[in-house]
Amino acid sequence: MIETPPLVDQYCHGVLRTELGLGTFEAQLIHSAGPPAAGTTFFDTQTGFAVRRWCPPLLGLEPHAAPARYLARRRELGPAESARRLLRGSDVAAYLVDTGPIGDLTSPKELALAADAEAFETVRLELLAEQAADTSGTVAAFLANLAEAVHHAAAGAAAFACATPFACAAGPGRADGTGLDLDPDPPGPGEVRGAAGRWLAGRPRGGAVRDPVLLRHLLWSAVASGLPLQLHTGTGDPAALTGFVRATEGLGTRLVLLGGYPYHRHAARLAEAFPHVYADAGAGLGRTGARASAVLAELLELAPFGKLLFSSGGGRLPELHAVGALVFREALARVLGGWVAEGSWSWRDADRVAAMVAAGNARRVYRLDRP
Amino acid sequence: MIETPPLVDQYCHGVLRTELGLGTFEAQLIHSAGPPAAGTTFFDTQTGFAVRRWCPPLLGLEPHAAPARYLARRRELGPAESARRLLRGSDVAAYLVDTGPIGDLTSPKELALAADAEAFETVRLELLAEQAADTSGTVAAFLANLAEAVHHAAAGAAAFACATPFACAAGPGRADGTGLDLDPDPPGPGEVRGAAGRWLAGRPRGGAVRDPVLLRHLLWSAVASGLPLQLHTGTGDPAALTGFVRATEGLGTRLVLLGGYPYHRHAARLAEAFPHVYADAGAGLGRTGARASAVLAELLELAPFGKLLFSSGGGRLPELHAVGALVFREALARVLGGWVAEGSWSWRDADRVAAMVAAGNARRVYRLDRP
Amino acid sequence: MIETPPLVDQYCHGVLRTELGLGTFEAQLIHSAGPPAAGTTFFDTQTGFAVRRWCPPLLGLEPHAAPARYLARRRELGPAESARRLLRGSDVAAYLVDTGPIGDLTSPKELALAADAEAFETVRLELLAEQAADTSGTVAAFLANLAEAVHHAAAGAAAFACATPFACAAGPGRADGTGLDLDPDPPGPGEVRGAAGRWLAGRPRGGAVRDPVLLRHLLWSAVASGLPLQLHTGTGDPAALTGFVRATEGLGTRLVLLGGYPYHRHAARLAEAFPHVYADAGAGLGRTGARASAVLAELLELAPFGKLLFSSGGGRLPELHAVGALVFREALARVLGGWVAEGSWSWRDADRVAAMVAAGNARRVYRLDRP
């Protein structure tokens, strides 16, 4: 068997503190624009099946328990104790927690306590801009407060994240990034002031930043900070970011592409082609459940083994953190173990690569072990 | 073994009534812009090999019989008896037959009789427009006749189909849908009248409709009818239809994406993201033969299990209906059985999902069991 | 076991003549815009692992030897003897050697001698244009010299190659070909003269040709020659070449798509759809190492078996030629053998297809056996 050390989960969110009914729980399982179609349920997905396989045993039930039975047991234990068991059952040593705006979730500290693990913060750039806008009366104050917020975050956080890099389009484009013509360069001060002025003038309180110039300004602020920068590519083609990738090469920044399925092979290709680009080995693993080993194997085609980092992508339901970790660990052992069994890899190399992807790469890239 | 009920084939055409020589038969095996290159034959493809594996035994020969031997046996039996044996040998309970214009083929009723199965009609929207154009003297008459034809079809058919949804581009785009900028909204009455006038004026008798405004009008007429609407995405990226998908969300329509290989993972992603979108589990299965289980497994990564529907895509040669069904059945059993064997899924869940994808989903979406 | 004849490698370069240190050797393993990121090495890639698996035994070491140990042994033998052993250990009967500009490498004749095999030349179109530009004083002389060079090359070479077909864009586009709007038709004489004049006027000595009109002129000169034309699609979507493919259909030319991963399924689809298009069965096999059989199986989904041709893509390091061949041979045996074992294919068919993809198709397409 491949030896995998305790994991570093390079991208997740906190978990909900409240008790959940069947419908609320189900709604968190997949990314859907609406409720399940008539006659269907989100439990009938790879994610739903993976949750039913891995989580019931952590709460004292048999695998594949029916959803209602599982939810009943979960209520019996309460949300805190359930989260505690689920998080501790998946052998994760450290979490990078994105504190971006997805509701009232546990903080990194709370997650660390529940999981008996370390937790570090990843700061969403968009959120910094929105908070600065909410508290600034003028363009000049906004830009100064934003700079201060980035500076402050850089001192305490493990990474920055941008959830909407494809929105940095100079012209119109499709939501998935296809056909975008990103302007890769940092905008000038006058351009930034103009964009900030227009955005602040038209923005309702709490309104999200979608302005391409401001987003580029945020990205370049993060680059200047020296922290790693996570870019969410969702289900879009990360090749749309190639211009920005080229423009940031050799500046000392590290770019981590998150998401990517079904474009994960393209993300791996970028990690091969550019020394400062890293790919996410969690991309879609928990979501694809029984297929996780197939998806992971595709990532391992081109991505240099020192450039892949595990994540669960979990959030709201601690089940998603647990499933992400357990599915990844099983997939990694199966894929690497298979290559060893057929003679393609040596045991020693397989163990070494497992340790890199599971934890070592993340520890190095995010400098988690510095004192 | 996974138990799979008799199938519902959600997309096929009728079969040729005439006897076929080796060359004519071969020409139907793959989608090619011309005859085989010198030194090659279309029999040397996954489809050709799958036909030779599955069909000879249904006509009393050993598997993998040589093409000439198989064709000789086929002629011996005659086209009707061959079709009868092939269709009955693949355990399909119901066919949705697209009666769009691909030559002189058996009608749904004839197919039902030959296969000892039920058959329902799927009506091609483009054909309705072309028939209305052939029989109408004025723009007003054309639009009235078209509305009447859509209304009439909606009462008797199981679904509408659009073969050229990517042609609904507002601007220029590539034939595979990449780079298209579809206008997702229904065109206004004046816009439709203008487009109809221009099309009717320039159109030779029997000419195909490619006008983007008219095609959008057809799509929205189908949406208004309440029948499911099949969209052929060919080998293009179905993400190009995202605007139309968003615009039709919550209106009660159901969109079924047909084709999709090699973009089948993207089609599955749309079926996950939008409650009214369904994906085709037959996409490329018969065409990819020995690789069908791999392609099916990719579809089963993101597509909710209640959103995948089997089809053979067969037409002209009853071999293609048979191979589509037999390859699908084997692939489904192998993929789901494998997940059960390794502990990822329970037997009960696997049987349930097999029944959904094989028939249940189609019966529900197309309301085949209503009295 | 599947019987595979000695291979024809339809695309490779010569090898370096000089001794290599660890860093120089490592730098050749993958396509990267820069040196390995801190804490990583290019040896920790599928290519690196495949080299360590297959090459040490050819030089008398155990598989999976450490890089330093392997390089020491390589220095012990010297570059010539190492190349000799590596090339002869991979059972290749003939190489098509691209003599395009990647440094001071062995000529086809030298490679043939070292490998005890045949070697044929593939001529890079861009190089002909650059050589003609370097030696011509006027536009007229340039065009005449270029025509003469193409004519001369056509008499002696096995194929032409274009390394930058995506650069033939009429308008702006992305480097990977997405969103390109290629003008597929041959440019007129006046257009060519104008483009040549502008290019020659602005070009530094040795400068590369990137002008879209001149590149189209080169492509159409190759088409007119009757030799097969290799088109490098890199990591871009070959669908961007569909217009050119359509325009050249039925003219007697044969187009061979090289590269393609991760778009190899799209390349296979073009080989299915167009009689004069061929796909590369080496696409990424050596690069993906332990995953080669998975990638090869994807190519074998749609590509007609008479349309796939092996290549190693090797260059500079003879290790890459050897690994490409050995990985391909193992992957082919595994994929086809698996289909035979499960009853999908017959032994006879599998042996026949293996012989076609390994050598027969290339011998036919490039007419290697003509006297």
mmCIF file of C-alpha atoms in Angstrom, chain A residues 21-217:
data_model
loop_
_atom_site.group_PDB
_atom_site.id
_atom_site.type_symbol
_atom_site.label_atom_id
_atom_site.label_comp_id
_atom_site.label_asym_id
_atom_site.label_seq_id
_atom_site.Cartn_x
_atom_site.Cartn_y
_atom_site.Cartn_z
ATOM 1 C CA GLY A 21 -33.146 19.129 7.231
ATOM 2 C CA LEU A 22 -33.049 16.690 4.335
ATOM 3 C CA GLY A 23 -33.818 19.383 1.752
ATOM 4 C CA THR A 24 -31.273 21.897 3.022
ATOM 5 C CA PHE A 25 -28.617 19.206 3.199
ATOM 6 C CA GLU A 26 -29.422 17.961 -0.312
ATOM 7 C CA ALA A 27 -29.231 21.498 -1.737
ATOM 8 C CA GLN A 28 -25.537 21.706 -0.742
ATOM 9 C CA LEU A 29 -24.475 18.540 -2.553
ATOM 10 C CA ILE A 30 -24.079 19.859 -6.103
ATOM 11 C CA HIS A 31 -23.759 23.198 -7.883
ATOM 12 C CA SER A 32 -27.179 23.724 -9.419
ATOM 13 C CA ALA A 33 -29.055 26.796 -10.590
ATOM 14 C CA GLY A 34 -32.226 25.454 -8.963
ATOM 15 C CA PRO A 35 -33.857 22.651 -7.025
ATOM 16 C CA PRO A 36 -33.734 19.070 -8.345
ATOM 17 C CA ALA A 37 -35.908 18.369 -11.390
ATOM 18 C CA ALA A 38 -39.193 16.603 -10.690
ATOM 19 C CA GLY A 39 -38.550 12.924 -10.109
ATOM 20 C CA THR A 40 -34.856 13.414 -9.255
ATOM 21 C CA THR A 41 -32.751 14.110 -6.185
ATOM 22 C CA PHE A 42 -29.245 15.497 -5.732
ATOM 23 C CA PHE A 43 -28.504 12.425 -3.632
ATOM 24 C CA ASP A 44 -28.514 10.481 -6.921
ATOM 25 C CA THR A 45 -25.167 11.894 -7.978
ATOM 26 C CA GLN A 46 -21.583 10.786 -7.509
ATOM 27 C CA THR A 47 -21.274 13.285 -4.664
ATOM 28 C CA GLY A 48 -24.416 11.981 -3.020
ATOM 29 C CA PHE A 49 -23.286 8.373 -3.362
ATOM 30 C CA ALA A 50 -19.805 9.235 -2.065
ATOM 31 C CA VAL A 51 -21.286 10.957 0.986
ATOM 32 C CA ARG A 52 -23.425 7.884 1.658
ATOM 33 C CA ARG A 53 -20.440 5.601 1.246
ATOM 34 C CA TRP A 54 -17.910 7.404 3.413
ATOM 35 C CA CYS A 55 -19.816 9.405 6.020
ATOM 36 C CA PRO A 56 -22.273 7.003 7.686
ATOM 37 C CA PRO A 57 -19.428 4.878 9.153
ATOM 38 C CA LEU A 58 -17.910 8.011 10.705
ATOM 39 C CA LEU A 59 -21.223 8.541 12.527
ATOM 40 C CA GLY A 60 -21.652 4.886 13.467
ATOM 41 C CA LEU A 61 -23.862 3.649 10.600
ATOM 42 C CA GLU A 62 -23.175 1.190 7.793
ATOM 43 C CA PRO A 63 -21.947 2.518 4.418
ATOM 44 C CA HIS A 64 -24.628 3.410 1.854
ATOM 45 C CA ALA A 65 -27.232 4.209 4.510
ATOM 46 C CA ALA A 66 -30.336 5.870 3.089
ATOM 47 C CA PRO A 67 -30.327 9.693 3.184
ATOM 48 C CA ALA A 68 -33.174 9.961 5.704
ATOM 49 C CA ARG A 69 -31.471 7.530 8.071
ATOM 50 C CA TYR A 70 -28.186 9.386 7.790
ATOM 51 C CA LEU A 71 -29.797 12.766 8.417
ATOM 52 C CA ALA A 72 -31.629 11.357 11.442
ATOM 53 C CA ARG A 73 -28.352 10.151 12.934
ATOM 54 C CA ARG A 74 -26.751 13.496 12.164
ATOM 55 C CA ARG A 75 -29.522 15.320 14.063
ATOM 56 C CA GLU A 76 -29.145 12.873 16.936
ATOM 57 C CA LEU A 77 -25.477 13.813 17.290
ATOM 58 C CA GLY A 78 -26.007 17.485 16.599
ATOM 59 C CA PRO A 79 -24.140 19.595 14.005
ATOM 60 C CA ALA A 80 -21.068 20.233 16.177
ATOM 61 C CA GLU A 81 -20.424 16.626 17.128
ATOM 62 C CA SER A 82 -21.165 15.445 13.568
ATOM 63 C CA ALA A 83 -18.679 17.951 12.151
ATOM 64 C CA ARG A 84 -16.130 16.917 14.758
ATOM 65 C CA ARG A 85 -16.401 13.240 13.822
ATOM 66 C CA LEU A 86 -16.435 13.855 10.093
ATOM 67 C CA LEU A 87 -13.454 16.202 10.105
ATOM 68 C CA ARG A 88 -11.383 14.061 12.444
ATOM 69 C CA GLY A 89 -12.163 10.943 10.446
ATOM 70 C CA SER A 90 -10.398 12.104 7.327
ATOM 71 C CA ASP A 91 -6.832 12.595 8.578
ATOM 72 C CA VAL A 92 -6.206 16.153 7.468
ATOM 73 C CA ALA A 93 -3.371 17.960 9.206
ATOM 74 C CA ALA A 94 -3.989 21.466 7.889
ATOM 75 C CA TYR A 95 -6.679 23.424 6.108
ATOM 76 C CA LEU A 96 -6.404 26.577 4.035
ATOM 77 C CA VAL A 97 -9.792 28.158 4.633
ATOM 78 C CA ASP A 98 -11.182 30.607 2.122
ATOM 79 C CA THR A 99 -13.098 33.136 4.197
ATOM 80 C CA GLY A 100 -14.869 34.523 1.163
ATOM 81 C CA PRO A 101 -18.571 35.287 1.306
ATOM 82 C CA ILE A 102 -20.540 32.090 1.351
ATOM 83 C CA GLY A 103 -22.643 32.669 4.434
ATOM 84 C CA ASP A 104 -22.317 32.268 8.178
ATOM 85 C CA LEU A 105 -19.695 29.562 8.452
ATOM 86 C CA THR A 106 -17.160 28.513 11.049
ATOM 87 C CA SER A 107 -13.953 30.524 11.091
ATOM 88 C CA PRO A 108 -10.540 28.939 10.408
ATOM 89 C CA LYS A 109 -9.961 28.782 14.156
ATOM 90 C CA GLU A 110 -13.222 27.000 14.799
ATOM 91 C CA LEU A 111 -12.542 24.583 11.966
ATOM 92 C CA ALA A 112 -9.087 23.863 13.365
ATOM 93 C CA LEU A 113 -10.559 23.145 16.775
ATOM 94 C CA ALA A 114 -13.283 20.874 15.424
ATOM 95 C CA ALA A 115 -10.852 18.981 13.208
ATOM 96 C CA ASP A 116 -7.935 18.930 15.647
ATOM 97 C CA ALA A 117 -5.805 20.338 12.850
ATOM 98 C CA GLU A 118 -4.066 23.527 11.845
ATOM 99 C CA ALA A 119 -5.941 26.118 9.813
ATOM 100 C CA PHE A 120 -4.698 29.030 7.737
ATOM 101 C CA GLU A 121 -6.646 31.770 6.065
ATOM 102 C CA THR A 122 -7.004 32.438 2.354
ATOM 103 C CA VAL A 123 -8.289 35.952 1.676
ATOM 104 C CA ARG A 124 -10.655 36.661 -1.195
ATOM 105 C CA LEU A 125 -9.554 39.721 -3.107
ATOM 106 C CA GLU A 126 -13.075 40.622 -4.161
ATOM 107 C CA LEU A 127 -14.151 40.700 -0.545
ATOM 108 C CA LEU A 128 -11.369 43.121 0.385
ATOM 109 C CA ALA A 129 -12.555 45.477 -2.352
ATOM 110 C CA GLU A 130 -16.160 45.208 -1.271
ATOM 111 C CA GLN A 131 -15.309 45.811 2.372
ATOM 112 C CA ALA A 132 -13.156 48.802 1.451
ATOM 113 C CA ALA A 133 -15.983 50.175 -0.677
ATOM 114 C CA ASP A 134 -18.471 49.755 2.162
ATOM 115 C CA THR A 135 -16.294 51.794 4.502
ATOM 116 C CA SER A 136 -14.783 54.480 2.242
ATOM 117 C CA GLY A 137 -16.305 57.818 1.316
ATOM 118 C CA THR A 138 -14.070 58.758 -1.618
ATOM 119 C CA VAL A 139 -12.123 57.107 -4.400
ATOM 120 C CA ALA A 140 -8.873 58.068 -2.749
ATOM 121 C CA ALA A 141 -9.985 56.643 0.577
ATOM 122 C CA PHE A 142 -11.187 53.476 -1.110
ATOM 123 C CA LEU A 143 -7.866 52.908 -2.841
ATOM 124 C CA ALA A 144 -5.890 53.662 0.290
ATOM 125 C CA ASN A 145 -8.070 51.408 2.420
ATOM 126 C CA LEU A 146 -7.852 48.657 -0.150
ATOM 127 C CA ALA A 147 -4.062 48.879 -0.283
ATOM 128 C CA GLU A 148 -3.965 48.788 3.506
ATOM 129 C CA ALA A 149 -6.287 45.761 3.574
ATOM 130 C CA VAL A 150 -4.172 43.859 1.059
ATOM 131 C CA HIS A 151 -1.045 44.729 3.003
ATOM 132 C CA HIS A 152 -2.609 43.620 6.265
ATOM 133 C CA ALA A 153 -3.959 40.398 4.790
ATOM 134 C CA ALA A 154 -0.588 39.569 3.263
ATOM 135 C CA ALA A 155 0.967 39.595 6.704
ATOM 136 C CA GLY A 156 -1.459 37.111 8.221
ATOM 137 C CA ALA A 157 -2.896 34.965 5.456
ATOM 138 C CA ALA A 158 -1.459 31.956 3.651
ATOM 139 C CA ALA A 159 -2.768 32.988 0.246
ATOM 140 C CA PHE A 160 -4.954 35.325 -1.748
ATOM 141 C CA ALA A 161 -7.787 34.076 -3.932
ATOM 142 C CA CYS A 162 -9.676 35.512 -6.856
ATOM 143 C CA ALA A 163 -13.027 33.887 -7.507
ATOM 144 C CA THR A 164 -13.710 35.638 -10.810
ATOM 145 C CA PRO A 165 -10.483 35.887 -12.816
ATOM 146 C CA PHE A 166 -12.355 35.375 -16.102
ATOM 147 C CA ALA A 167 -14.273 38.580 -15.400
ATOM 148 C CA CYS A 168 -11.061 40.529 -16.035
ATOM 149 C CA ALA A 169 -11.994 40.676 -19.673
ATOM 150 C CA ALA A 170 -11.138 43.765 -21.628
ATOM 151 C CA GLY A 171 -14.109 43.075 -23.877
ATOM 152 C CA PRO A 172 -17.278 40.970 -23.761
ATOM 153 C CA GLY A 173 -16.827 37.227 -23.344
ATOM 154 C CA ARG A 174 -18.553 34.099 -22.248
ATOM 155 C CA ALA A 175 -19.004 33.334 -18.581
ATOM 156 C CA ASP A 176 -16.801 30.246 -18.779
ATOM 157 C CA GLY A 177 -13.874 32.209 -20.084
ATOM 158 C CA THR A 178 -14.066 30.982 -23.669
ATOM 159 C CA GLY A 179 -13.413 33.679 -26.168
ATOM 160 C CA LEU A 180 -12.191 36.108 -23.536
ATOM 161 C CA ASP A 181 -9.509 38.557 -24.384
ATOM 162 C CA LEU A 182 -7.952 39.269 -21.025
ATOM 163 C CA ASP A 183 -5.728 42.281 -20.720
ATOM 164 C CA PRO A 184 -2.885 40.699 -18.810
ATOM 165 C CA ASP A 185 -1.064 43.803 -17.638
ATOM 166 C CA PRO A 186 -1.504 45.859 -14.456
ATOM 167 C CA PRO A 187 -3.744 48.861 -15.061
ATOM 168 C CA GLY A 188 -2.256 52.310 -14.577
ATOM 169 C CA PRO A 189 -3.124 54.488 -11.534
ATOM 170 C CA GLY A 190 -5.408 56.795 -13.532
ATOM 171 C CA GLU A 191 -7.239 53.839 -15.036
ATOM 172 C CA VAL A 192 -7.729 52.346 -11.583
ATOM 173 C CA ARG A 193 -9.002 55.647 -10.148
ATOM 174 C CA GLY A 194 -11.473 56.001 -13.015
ATOM 175 C CA ALA A 195 -12.753 52.463 -12.653
ATOM 176 C CA ALA A 196 -13.038 52.800 -8.885
ATOM 177 C CA GLY A 197 -14.965 56.030 -9.237
ATOM 178 C CA ARG A 198 -17.470 54.530 -11.667
ATOM 179 C CA TRP A 199 -17.876 51.386 -9.582
ATOM 180 C CA LEU A 200 -18.340 53.227 -6.273
ATOM 181 C CA ALA A 201 -20.848 55.616 -7.832
ATOM 182 C CA GLY A 202 -23.062 52.910 -9.249
ATOM 183 C CA ARG A 203 -22.690 50.292 -6.552
ATOM 184 C CA PRO A 204 -25.421 49.358 -4.074
ATOM 185 C CA ARG A 205 -24.146 48.689 -0.553
ATOM 186 C CA GLY A 206 -22.580 45.203 -0.474
ATOM 187 C CA GLY A 207 -22.500 45.058 -4.286
ATOM 188 C CA ALA A 208 -19.954 42.694 -5.841
ATOM 189 C CA VAL A 209 -16.958 43.871 -7.841
ATOM 190 C CA ARG A 210 -17.116 42.762 -11.453
ATOM 191 C CA ASP A 211 -15.241 45.623 -13.068
ATOM 192 C CA PRO A 212 -12.391 44.199 -15.164
ATOM 193 C CA VAL A 213 -9.977 47.025 -14.390
ATOM 194 C CA LEU A 214 -10.542 46.759 -10.631
ATOM 195 C CA LEU A 215 -10.196 42.986 -10.780
ATOM 196 C CA ARG A 216 -6.883 43.320 -12.615
ATOM 197 C CA HIS A 217 -5.813 45.825 -10.005
#
